[in-house]
C-alpha atoms as a printed R data frame, in Angstrom:
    type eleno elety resid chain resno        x       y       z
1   ATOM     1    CA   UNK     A     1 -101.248 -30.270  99.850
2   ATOM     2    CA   UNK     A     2 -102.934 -33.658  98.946
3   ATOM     3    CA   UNK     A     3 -106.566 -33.044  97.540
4   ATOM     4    CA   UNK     A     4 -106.836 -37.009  99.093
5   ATOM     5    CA   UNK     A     5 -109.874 -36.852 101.234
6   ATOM     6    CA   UNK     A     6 -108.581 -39.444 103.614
7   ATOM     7    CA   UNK     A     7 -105.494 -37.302 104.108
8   ATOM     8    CA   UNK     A     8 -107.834 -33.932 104.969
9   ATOM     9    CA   UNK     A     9 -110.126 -35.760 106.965
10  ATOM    10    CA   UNK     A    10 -106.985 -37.441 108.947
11  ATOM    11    CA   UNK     A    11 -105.898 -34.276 109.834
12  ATOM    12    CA   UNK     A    12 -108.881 -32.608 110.724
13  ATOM    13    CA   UNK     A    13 -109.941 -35.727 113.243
14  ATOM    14    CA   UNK     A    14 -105.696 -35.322 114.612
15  ATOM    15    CA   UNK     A    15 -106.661 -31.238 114.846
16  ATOM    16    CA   UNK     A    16 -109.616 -31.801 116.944
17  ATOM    17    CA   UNK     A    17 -108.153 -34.275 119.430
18  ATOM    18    CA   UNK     A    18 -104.729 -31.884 119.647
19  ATOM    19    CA   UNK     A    19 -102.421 -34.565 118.107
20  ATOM    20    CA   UNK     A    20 -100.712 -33.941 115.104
21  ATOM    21    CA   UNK     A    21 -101.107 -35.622 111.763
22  ATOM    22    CA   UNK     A    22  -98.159 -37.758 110.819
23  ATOM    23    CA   UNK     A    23  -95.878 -36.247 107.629
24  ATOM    24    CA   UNK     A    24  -93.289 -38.876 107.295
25  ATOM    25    CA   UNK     A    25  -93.744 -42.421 108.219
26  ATOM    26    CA   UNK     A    26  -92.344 -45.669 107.876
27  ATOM    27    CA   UNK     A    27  -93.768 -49.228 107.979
28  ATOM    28    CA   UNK     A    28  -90.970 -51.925 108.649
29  ATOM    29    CA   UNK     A    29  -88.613 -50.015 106.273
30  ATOM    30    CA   UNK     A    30  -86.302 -52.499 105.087
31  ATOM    31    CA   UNK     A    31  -83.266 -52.544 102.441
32  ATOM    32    CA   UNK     A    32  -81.021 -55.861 101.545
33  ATOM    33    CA   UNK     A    33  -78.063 -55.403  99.203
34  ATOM    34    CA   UNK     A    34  -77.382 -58.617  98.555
35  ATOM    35    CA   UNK     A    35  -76.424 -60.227 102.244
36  ATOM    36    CA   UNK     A    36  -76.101 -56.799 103.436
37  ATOM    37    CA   UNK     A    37  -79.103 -55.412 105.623
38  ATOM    38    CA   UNK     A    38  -78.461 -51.616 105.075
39  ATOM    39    CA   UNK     A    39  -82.119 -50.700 106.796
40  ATOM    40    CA   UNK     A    40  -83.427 -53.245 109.264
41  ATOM    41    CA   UNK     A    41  -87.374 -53.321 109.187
42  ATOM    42    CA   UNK     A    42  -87.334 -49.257 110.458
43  ATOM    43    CA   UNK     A    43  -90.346 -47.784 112.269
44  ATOM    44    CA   UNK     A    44  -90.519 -43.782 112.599
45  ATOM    45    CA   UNK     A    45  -93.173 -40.961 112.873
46  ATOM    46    CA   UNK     A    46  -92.476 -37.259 111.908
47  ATOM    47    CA   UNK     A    47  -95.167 -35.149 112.640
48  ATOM    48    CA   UNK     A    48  -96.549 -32.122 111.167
49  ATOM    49    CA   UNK     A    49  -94.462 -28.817 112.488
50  ATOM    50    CA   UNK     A    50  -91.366 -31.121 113.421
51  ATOM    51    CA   UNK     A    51  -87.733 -30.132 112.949
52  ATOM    52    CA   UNK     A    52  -86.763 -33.693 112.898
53  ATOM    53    CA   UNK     A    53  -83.249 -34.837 113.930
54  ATOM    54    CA   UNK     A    54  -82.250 -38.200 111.648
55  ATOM    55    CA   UNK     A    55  -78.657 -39.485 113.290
56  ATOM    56    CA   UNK     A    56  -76.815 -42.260 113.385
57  ATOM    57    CA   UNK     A    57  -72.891 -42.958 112.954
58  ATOM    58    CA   UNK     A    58  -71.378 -43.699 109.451
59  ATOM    59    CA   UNK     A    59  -72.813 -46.933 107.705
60  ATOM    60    CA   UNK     A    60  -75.930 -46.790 109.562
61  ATOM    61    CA   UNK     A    61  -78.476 -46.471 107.259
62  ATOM    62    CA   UNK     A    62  -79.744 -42.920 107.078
63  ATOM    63    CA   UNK     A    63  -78.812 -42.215 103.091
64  ATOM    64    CA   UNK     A    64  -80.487 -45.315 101.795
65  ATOM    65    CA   UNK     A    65  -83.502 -44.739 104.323
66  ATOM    66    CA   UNK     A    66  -83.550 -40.905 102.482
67  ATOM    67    CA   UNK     A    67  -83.212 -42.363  98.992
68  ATOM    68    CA   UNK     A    68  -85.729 -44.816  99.983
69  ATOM    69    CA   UNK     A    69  -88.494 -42.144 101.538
70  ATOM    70    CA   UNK     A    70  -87.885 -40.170  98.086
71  ATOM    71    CA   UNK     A    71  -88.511 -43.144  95.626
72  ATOM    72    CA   UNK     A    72  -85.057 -42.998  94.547
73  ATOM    73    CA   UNK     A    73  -84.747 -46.679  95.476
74  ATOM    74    CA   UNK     A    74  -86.892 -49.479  95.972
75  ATOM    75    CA   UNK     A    75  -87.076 -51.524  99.619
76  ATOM    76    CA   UNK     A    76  -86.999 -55.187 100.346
77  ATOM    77    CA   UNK     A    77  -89.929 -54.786 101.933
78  ATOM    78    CA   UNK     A    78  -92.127 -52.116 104.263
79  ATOM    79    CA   UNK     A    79  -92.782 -48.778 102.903
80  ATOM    80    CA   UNK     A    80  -92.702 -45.087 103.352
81  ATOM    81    CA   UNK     A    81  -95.791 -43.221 103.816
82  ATOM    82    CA   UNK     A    82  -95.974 -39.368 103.455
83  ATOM    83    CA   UNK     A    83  -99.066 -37.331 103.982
84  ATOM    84    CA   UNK     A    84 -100.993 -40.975 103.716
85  ATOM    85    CA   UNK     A    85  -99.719 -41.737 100.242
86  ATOM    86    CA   UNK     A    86  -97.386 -44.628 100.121
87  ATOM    87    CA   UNK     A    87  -93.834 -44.983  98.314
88  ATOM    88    CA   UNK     A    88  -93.264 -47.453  96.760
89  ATOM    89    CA   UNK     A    89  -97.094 -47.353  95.412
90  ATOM    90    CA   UNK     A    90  -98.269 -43.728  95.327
91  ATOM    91    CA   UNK     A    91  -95.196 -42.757  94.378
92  ATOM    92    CA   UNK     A    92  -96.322 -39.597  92.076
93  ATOM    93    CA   UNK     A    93  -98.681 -38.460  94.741
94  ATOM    94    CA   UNK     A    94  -96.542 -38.627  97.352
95  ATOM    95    CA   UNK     A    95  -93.874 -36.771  95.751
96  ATOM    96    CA   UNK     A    96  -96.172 -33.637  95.467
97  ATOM    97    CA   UNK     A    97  -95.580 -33.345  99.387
98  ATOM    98    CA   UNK     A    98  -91.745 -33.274  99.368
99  ATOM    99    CA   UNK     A    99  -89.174 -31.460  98.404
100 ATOM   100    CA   UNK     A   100  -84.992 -31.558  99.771
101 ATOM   101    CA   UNK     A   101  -82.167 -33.130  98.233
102 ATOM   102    CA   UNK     A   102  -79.796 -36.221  98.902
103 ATOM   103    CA   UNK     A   103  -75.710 -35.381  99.336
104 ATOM   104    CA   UNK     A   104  -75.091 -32.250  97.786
105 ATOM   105    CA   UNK     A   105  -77.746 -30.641  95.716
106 ATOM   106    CA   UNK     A   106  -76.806 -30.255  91.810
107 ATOM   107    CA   UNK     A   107  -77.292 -27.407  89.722
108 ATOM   108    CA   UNK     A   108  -76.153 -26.086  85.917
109 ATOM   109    CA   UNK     A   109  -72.741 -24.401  86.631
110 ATOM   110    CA   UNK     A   110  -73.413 -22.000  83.621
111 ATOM   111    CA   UNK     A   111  -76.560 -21.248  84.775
112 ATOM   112    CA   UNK     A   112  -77.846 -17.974  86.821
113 ATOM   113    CA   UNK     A   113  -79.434 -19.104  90.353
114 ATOM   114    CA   UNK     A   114  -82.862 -17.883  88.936
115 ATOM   115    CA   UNK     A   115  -82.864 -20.006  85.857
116 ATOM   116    CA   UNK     A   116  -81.629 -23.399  87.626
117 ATOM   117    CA   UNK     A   117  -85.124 -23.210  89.357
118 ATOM   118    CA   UNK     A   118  -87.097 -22.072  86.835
119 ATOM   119    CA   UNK     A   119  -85.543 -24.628  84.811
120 ATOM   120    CA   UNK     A   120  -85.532 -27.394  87.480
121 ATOM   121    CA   UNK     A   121  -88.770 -26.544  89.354
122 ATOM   122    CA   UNK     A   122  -90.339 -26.930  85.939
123 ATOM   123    CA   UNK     A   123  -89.418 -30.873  86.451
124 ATOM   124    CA   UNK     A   124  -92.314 -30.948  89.072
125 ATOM   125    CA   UNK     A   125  -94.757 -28.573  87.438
126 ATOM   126    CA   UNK     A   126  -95.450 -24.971  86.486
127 ATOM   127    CA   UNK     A   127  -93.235 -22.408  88.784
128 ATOM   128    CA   UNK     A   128  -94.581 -18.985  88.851
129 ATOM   129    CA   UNK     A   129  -91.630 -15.900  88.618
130 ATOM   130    CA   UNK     A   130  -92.937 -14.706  91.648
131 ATOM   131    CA   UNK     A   131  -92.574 -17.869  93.797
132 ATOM   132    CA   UNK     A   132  -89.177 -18.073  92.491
133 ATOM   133    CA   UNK     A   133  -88.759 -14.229  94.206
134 ATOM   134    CA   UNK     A   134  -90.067 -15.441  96.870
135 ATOM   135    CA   UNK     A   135  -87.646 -18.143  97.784
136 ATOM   136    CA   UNK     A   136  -84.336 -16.240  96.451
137 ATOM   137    CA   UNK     A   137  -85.714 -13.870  99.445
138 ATOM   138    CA   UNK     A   138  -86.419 -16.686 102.389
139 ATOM   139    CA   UNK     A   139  -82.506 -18.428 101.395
140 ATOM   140    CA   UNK     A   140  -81.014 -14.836 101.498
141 ATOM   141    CA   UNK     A   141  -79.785 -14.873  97.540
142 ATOM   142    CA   UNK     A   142  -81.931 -12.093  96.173
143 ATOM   143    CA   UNK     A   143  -78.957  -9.956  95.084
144 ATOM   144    CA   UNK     A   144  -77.305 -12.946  93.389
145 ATOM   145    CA   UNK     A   145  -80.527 -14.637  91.387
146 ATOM   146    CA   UNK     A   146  -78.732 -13.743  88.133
147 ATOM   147    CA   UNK     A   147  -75.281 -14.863  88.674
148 ATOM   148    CA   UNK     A   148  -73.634 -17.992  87.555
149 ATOM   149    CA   UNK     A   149  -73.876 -20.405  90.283
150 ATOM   150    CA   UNK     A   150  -70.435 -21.189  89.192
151 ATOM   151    CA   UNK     A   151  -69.159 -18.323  91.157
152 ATOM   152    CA   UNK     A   152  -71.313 -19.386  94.338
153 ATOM   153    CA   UNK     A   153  -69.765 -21.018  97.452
154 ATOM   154    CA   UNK     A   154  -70.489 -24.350  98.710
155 ATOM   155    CA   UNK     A   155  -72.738 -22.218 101.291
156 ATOM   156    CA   UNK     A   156  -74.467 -20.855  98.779
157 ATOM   157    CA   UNK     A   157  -75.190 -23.345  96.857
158 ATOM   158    CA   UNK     A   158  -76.394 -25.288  99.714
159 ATOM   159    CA   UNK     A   159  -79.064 -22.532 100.475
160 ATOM   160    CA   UNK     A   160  -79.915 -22.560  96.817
161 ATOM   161    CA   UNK     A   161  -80.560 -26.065  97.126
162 ATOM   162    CA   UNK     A   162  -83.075 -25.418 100.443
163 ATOM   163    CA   UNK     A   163  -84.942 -23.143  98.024
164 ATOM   164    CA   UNK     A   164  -85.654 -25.266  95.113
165 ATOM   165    CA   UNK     A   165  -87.103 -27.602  98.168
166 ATOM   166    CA   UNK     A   166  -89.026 -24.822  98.814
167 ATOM   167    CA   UNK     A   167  -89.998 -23.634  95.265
168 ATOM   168    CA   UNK     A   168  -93.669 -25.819  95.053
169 ATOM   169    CA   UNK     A   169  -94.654 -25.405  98.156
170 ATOM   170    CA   UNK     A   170  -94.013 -28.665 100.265
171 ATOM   171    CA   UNK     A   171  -95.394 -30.518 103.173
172 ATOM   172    CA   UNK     A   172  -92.133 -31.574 103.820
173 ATOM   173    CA   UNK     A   173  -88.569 -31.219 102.667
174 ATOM   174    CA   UNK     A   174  -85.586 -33.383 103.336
175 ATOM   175    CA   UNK     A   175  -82.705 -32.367 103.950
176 ATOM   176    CA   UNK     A   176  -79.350 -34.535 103.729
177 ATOM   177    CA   UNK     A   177  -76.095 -32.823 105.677
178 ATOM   178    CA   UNK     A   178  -77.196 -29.661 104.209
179 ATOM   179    CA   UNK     A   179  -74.609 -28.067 106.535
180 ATOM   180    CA   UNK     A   180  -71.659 -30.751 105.255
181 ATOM   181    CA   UNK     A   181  -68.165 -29.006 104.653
182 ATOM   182    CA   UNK     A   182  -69.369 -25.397 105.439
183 ATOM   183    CA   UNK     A   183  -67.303 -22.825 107.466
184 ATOM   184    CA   UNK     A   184  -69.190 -22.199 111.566
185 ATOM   185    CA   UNK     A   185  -70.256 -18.749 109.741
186 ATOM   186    CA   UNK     A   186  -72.173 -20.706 106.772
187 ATOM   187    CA   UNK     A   187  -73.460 -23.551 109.449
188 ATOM   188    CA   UNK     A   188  -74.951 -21.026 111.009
189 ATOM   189    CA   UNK     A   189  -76.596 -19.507 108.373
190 ATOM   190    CA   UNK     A   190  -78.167 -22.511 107.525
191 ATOM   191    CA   UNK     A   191  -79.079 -23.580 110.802
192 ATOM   192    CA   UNK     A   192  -81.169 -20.123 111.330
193 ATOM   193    CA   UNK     A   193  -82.259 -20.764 107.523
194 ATOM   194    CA   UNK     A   194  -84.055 -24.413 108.971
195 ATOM   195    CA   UNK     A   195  -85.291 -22.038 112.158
196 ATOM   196    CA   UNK     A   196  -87.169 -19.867 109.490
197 ATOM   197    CA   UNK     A   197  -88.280 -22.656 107.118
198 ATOM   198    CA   UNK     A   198  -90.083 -24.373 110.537
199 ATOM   199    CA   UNK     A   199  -92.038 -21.283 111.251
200 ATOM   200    CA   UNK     A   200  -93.432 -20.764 108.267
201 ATOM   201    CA   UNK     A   201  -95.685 -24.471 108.560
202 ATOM   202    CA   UNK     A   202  -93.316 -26.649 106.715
203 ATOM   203    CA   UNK     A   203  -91.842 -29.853 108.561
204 ATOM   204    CA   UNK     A   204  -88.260 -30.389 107.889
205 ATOM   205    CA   UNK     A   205  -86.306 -33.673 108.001
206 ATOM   206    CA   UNK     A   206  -82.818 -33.228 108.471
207 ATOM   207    CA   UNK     A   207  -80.174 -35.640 107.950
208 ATOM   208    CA   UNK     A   208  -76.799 -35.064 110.277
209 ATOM   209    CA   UNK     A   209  -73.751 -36.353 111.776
210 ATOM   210    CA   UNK     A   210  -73.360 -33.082 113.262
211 ATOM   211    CA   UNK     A   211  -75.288 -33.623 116.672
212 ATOM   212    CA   UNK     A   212  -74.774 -29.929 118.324
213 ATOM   213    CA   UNK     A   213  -76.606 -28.901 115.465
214 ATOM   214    CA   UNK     A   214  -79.684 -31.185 115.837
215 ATOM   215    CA   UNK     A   215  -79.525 -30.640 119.398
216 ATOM   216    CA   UNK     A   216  -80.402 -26.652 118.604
217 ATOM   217    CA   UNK     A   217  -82.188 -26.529 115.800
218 ATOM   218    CA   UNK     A   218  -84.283 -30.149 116.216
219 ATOM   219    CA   UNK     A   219  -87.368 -31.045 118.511
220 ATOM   220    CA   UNK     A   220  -87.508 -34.888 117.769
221 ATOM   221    CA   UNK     A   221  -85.166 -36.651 116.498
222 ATOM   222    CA   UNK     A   222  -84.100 -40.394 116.383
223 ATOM   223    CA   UNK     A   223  -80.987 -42.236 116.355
224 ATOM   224    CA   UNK     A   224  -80.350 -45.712 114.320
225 ATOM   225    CA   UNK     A   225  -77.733 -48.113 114.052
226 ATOM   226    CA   UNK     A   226  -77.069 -50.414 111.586
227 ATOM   227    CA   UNK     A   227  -80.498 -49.762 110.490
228 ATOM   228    CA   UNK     A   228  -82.538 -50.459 113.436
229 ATOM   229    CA   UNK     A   229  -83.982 -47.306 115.054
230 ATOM   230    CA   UNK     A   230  -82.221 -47.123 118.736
231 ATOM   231    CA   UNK     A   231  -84.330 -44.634 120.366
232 ATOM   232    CA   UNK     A   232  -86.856 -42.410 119.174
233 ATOM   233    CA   UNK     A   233  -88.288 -38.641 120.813
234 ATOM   234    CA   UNK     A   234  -87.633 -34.887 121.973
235 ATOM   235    CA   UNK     A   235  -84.338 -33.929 121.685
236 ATOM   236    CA   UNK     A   236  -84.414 -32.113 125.001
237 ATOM   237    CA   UNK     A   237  -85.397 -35.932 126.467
238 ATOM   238    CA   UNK     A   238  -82.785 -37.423 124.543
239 ATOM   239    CA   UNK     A   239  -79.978 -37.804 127.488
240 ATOM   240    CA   UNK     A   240  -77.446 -39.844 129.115
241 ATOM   241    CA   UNK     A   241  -79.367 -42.493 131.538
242 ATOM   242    CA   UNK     A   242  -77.940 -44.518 134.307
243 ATOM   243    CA   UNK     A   243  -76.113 -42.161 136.868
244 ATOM   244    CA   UNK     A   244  -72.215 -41.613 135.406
245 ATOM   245    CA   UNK     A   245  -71.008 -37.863 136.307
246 ATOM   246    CA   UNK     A   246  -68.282 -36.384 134.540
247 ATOM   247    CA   UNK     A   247  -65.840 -34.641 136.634
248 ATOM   248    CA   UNK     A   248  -63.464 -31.668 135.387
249 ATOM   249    CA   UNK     A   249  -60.725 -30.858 138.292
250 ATOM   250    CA   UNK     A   250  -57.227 -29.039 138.336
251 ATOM   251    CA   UNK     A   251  -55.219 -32.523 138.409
252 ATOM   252    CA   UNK     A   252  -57.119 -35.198 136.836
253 ATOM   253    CA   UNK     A   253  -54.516 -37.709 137.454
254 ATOM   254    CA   UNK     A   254  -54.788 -37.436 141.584
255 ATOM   255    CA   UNK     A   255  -58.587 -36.926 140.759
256 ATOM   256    CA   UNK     A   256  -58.764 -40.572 139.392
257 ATOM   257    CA   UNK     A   257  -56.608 -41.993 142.326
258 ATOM   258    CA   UNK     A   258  -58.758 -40.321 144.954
259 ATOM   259    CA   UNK     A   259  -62.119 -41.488 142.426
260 ATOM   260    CA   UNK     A   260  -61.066 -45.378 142.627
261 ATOM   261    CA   UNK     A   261  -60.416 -45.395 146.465
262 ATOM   262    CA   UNK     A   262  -63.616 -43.938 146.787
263 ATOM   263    CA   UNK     A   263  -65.941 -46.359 144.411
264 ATOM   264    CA   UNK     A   264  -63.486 -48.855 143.004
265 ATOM   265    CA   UNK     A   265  -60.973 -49.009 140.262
266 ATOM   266    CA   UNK     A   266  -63.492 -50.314 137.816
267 ATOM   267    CA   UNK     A   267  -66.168 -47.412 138.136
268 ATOM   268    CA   UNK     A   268  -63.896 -44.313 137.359
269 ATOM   269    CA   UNK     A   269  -63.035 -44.126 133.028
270 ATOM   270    CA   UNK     A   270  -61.971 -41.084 130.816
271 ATOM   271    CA   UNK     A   271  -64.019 -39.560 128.279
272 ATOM   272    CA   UNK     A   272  -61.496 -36.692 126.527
273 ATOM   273    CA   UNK     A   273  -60.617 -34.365 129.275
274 ATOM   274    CA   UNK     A   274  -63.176 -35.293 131.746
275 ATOM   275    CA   UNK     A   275  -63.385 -38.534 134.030
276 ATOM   276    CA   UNK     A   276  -66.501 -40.190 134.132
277 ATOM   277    CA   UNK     A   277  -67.793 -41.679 137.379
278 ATOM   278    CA   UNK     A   278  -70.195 -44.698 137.594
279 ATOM   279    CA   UNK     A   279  -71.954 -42.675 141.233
280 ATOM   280    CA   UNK     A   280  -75.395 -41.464 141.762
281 ATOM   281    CA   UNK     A   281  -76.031 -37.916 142.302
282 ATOM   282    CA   UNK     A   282  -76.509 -38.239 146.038
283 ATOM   283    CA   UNK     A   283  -72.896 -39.289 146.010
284 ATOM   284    CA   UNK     A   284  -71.542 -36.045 144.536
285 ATOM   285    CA   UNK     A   285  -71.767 -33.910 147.760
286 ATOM   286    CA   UNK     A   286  -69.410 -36.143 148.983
287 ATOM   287    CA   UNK     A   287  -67.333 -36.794 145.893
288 ATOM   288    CA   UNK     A   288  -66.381 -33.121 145.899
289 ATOM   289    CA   UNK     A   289  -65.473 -32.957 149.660
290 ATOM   290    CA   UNK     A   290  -63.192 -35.757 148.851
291 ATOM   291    CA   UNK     A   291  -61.645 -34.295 146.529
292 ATOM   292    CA   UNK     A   292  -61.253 -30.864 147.775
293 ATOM   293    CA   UNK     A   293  -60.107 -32.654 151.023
294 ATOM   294    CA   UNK     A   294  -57.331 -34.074 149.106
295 ATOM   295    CA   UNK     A   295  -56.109 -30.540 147.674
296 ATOM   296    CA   UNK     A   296  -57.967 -31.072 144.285
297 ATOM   297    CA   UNK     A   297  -59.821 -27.941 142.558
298 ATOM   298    CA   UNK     A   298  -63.152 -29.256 141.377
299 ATOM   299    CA   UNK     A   299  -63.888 -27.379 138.030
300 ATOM   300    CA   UNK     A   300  -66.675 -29.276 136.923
301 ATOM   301    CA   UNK     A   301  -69.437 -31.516 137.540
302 ATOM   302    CA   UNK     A   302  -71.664 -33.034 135.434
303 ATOM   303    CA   UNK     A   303  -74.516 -35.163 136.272
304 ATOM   304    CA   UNK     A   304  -75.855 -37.700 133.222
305 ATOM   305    CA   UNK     A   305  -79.188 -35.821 132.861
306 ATOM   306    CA   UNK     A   306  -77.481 -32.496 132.232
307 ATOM   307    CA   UNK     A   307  -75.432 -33.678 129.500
308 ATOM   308    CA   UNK     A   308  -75.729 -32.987 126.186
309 ATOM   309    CA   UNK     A   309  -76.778 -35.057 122.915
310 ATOM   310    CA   UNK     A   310  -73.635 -35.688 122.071
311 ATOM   311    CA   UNK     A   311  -72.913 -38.183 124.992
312 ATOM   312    CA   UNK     A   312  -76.472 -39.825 124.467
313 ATOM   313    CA   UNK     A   313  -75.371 -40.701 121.174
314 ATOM   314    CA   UNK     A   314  -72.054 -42.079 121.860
315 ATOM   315    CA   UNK     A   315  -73.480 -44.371 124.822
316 ATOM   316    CA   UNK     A   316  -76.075 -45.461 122.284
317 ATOM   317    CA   UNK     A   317  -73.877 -46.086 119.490
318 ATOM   318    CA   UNK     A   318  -70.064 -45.556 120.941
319 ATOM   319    CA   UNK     A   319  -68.251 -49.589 119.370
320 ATOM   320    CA   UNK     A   320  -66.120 -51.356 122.093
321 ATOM   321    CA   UNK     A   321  -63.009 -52.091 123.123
322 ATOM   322    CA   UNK     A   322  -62.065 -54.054 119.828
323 ATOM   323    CA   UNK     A   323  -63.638 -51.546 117.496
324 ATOM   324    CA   UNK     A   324  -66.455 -53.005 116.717
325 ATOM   325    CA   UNK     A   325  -70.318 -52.290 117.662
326 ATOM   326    CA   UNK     A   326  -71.536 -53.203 121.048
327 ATOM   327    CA   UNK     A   327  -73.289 -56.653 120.525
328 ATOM   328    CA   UNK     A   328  -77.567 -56.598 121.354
329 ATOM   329    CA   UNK     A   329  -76.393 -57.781 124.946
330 ATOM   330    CA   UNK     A   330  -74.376 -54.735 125.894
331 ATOM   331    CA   UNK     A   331  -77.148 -52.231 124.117
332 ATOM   332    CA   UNK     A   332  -79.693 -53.451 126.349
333 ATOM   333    CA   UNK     A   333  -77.276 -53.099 129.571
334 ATOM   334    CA   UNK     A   334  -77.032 -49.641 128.782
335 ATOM   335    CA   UNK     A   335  -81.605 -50.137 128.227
336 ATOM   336    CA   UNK     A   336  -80.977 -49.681 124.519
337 ATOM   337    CA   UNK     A   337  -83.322 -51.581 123.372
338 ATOM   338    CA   UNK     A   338  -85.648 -49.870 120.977
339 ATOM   339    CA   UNK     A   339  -87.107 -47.114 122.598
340 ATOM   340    CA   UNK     A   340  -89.126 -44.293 122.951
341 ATOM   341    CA   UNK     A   341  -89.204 -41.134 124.745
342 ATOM   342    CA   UNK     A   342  -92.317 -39.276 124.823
């Protein structure tokens, strides 16, 4: 931890008052390549004890927003702040408070497990045997600290990345698709891996396309595209609005003729095997008598605030019809401005 007074007295005052102190921040985060505006003057908060959920689709930002919160690149303007101490500016300091990796971490091939991190932990400052022990143990590689990491799997050598995150002790690590091209058991293990990392004190960023696995293993999250932040909060908050219900039956095709009689041609649309209807949730009662009434077998109804992350994230970010994102006039139809949900 920082030995920065203003950092330990910022925390104490947020302890007292019940709010927690702010790990990751950043101040109109903004990155030009050339005429390209890769992150678009980006405000977020992660607080201390957070799981935090970073998503957005492809091209929006989040790699060069990582690179950028770990020095590895320098903004147009705005800054990263974490534990108080800003980057670019207190750039050392600040990097005593983080550990993680961007894309896939990289190790020496011909080295054992134990002597990449004693080797690579050294970069940051003395490592102790014993801490190196000690996070073989939490990543579940104990019994393979002395083998080549050569002969590890992707999985593996993902969790071997998590621990040299871990090795001095961070704040905060950050962690970039750490679950990227691994089988649903090795996800898995990772996923619980993050669970365990989180209880121990230590706030993890994580990085993910992969939006069933922020919605179980995240608290907050936020969402950007094209390197605005779209909406920003708990991930249990972070739902479908408006009042579309999705609709499962027997015979989907006399479903949507029986739909469009009932609230118009233009409110009924398809969304992989379901049908999504533009009607509140008083109207279902008598969506489903309809139906039935017509000799189709209602599987499934969904109401918008029941459904998952995944459709929240397509309505936020989904392009249109021509393939290409929704212009700022369609976002805020759907009230996407930039918000907030606390």
């Amino acid at each position: 931890m920082s030995a920065d007074p203003s950092v330990s007295s910022t925390s104490t005052a947020a302890a007292s008052t019940g709010v927690r102190p702010v790990v990751l921040a950043t101040r109109g985060l903004t990155k030009e390549f050339g005429a390209l505006r890769a992150v678009d003057d980006l405000d977020m908060e992660v607080y201390k004890g957070d799981v935090f959920g970073f998503l957005g689709p492809n091209g929006a930002g989040k790699t060069t927003v990582i690179r950028l919160v770990l020095g590895l690149i320098f903004p147009t303007s705005g800054h990263a702040e974490i534990l108080g101490e800003r980057v670019p500016g207190d750039h050392r300091q600040a990097a005593r408070h983080v550990g993680g990796f961007v894309d896939d971490p990289t190790f020496y091939l011909g080295m054992s497990a134990r002597r990449n991190l004693r080797l690579l932990g050294s970069m940051s400052g003395p490592v102790a045997e014993e801490r190196i022990d000690e996070v073989l143990e939490i990543v579940g590689l104990s019994e393979r600290a002395d083998s080549k990491v050569k002969g590890f799997s992707h999985g593996m050598k993902q969790r071997l990345g998590i621990a040299q995150a871990l090795l001095h002790k961070p704040a905060l690590i950050v962690l970039d698709e750490p679950t990227s091209g691994l089988d649903p058991r090795g996800m898995k293990d990772v996923r619980e891996l993050v669970r365990d990392v989180s209880a121990t004190g230590t706030t993890v960023f994580l990085s993910s396309h992969l939006l069933h696995e922020v919605d179980q293993v995240c608290n907050r999250a936020v969402i950007i595209d094209r390197g605005k932040v779209v909406v920003e909060g708990p991930v249990s908050e972070l739902r479908p609005t408006g009042s579309a219900v999705k609709i499962l039956t027997g015979d989907q095709g006399k479903a949507a003729e029986t739909l469009r009689g009932l609230f118009g041609a233009g409110s009924v649309s398809i969304d992989e095997e379901f049908l999504v209807v533009n009607a509140d949730e008083e109207a279902v009662p008598e969506l489903v008598r309809r139906l039935v009434a017509d000799g189709v077998a209602v599987r499934a109804v969904v109401p918008a605030a029941e459904q998952g992350l995944e459709d929240f994230f397509l309505q936020l970010t989904e392009p249109d019809d021509g393939g290409t994102h929704a212009p700022a006039g369609k976002r805020r139809r759907f009230g996407l401005g930039r918000r907030r949900v606390s």
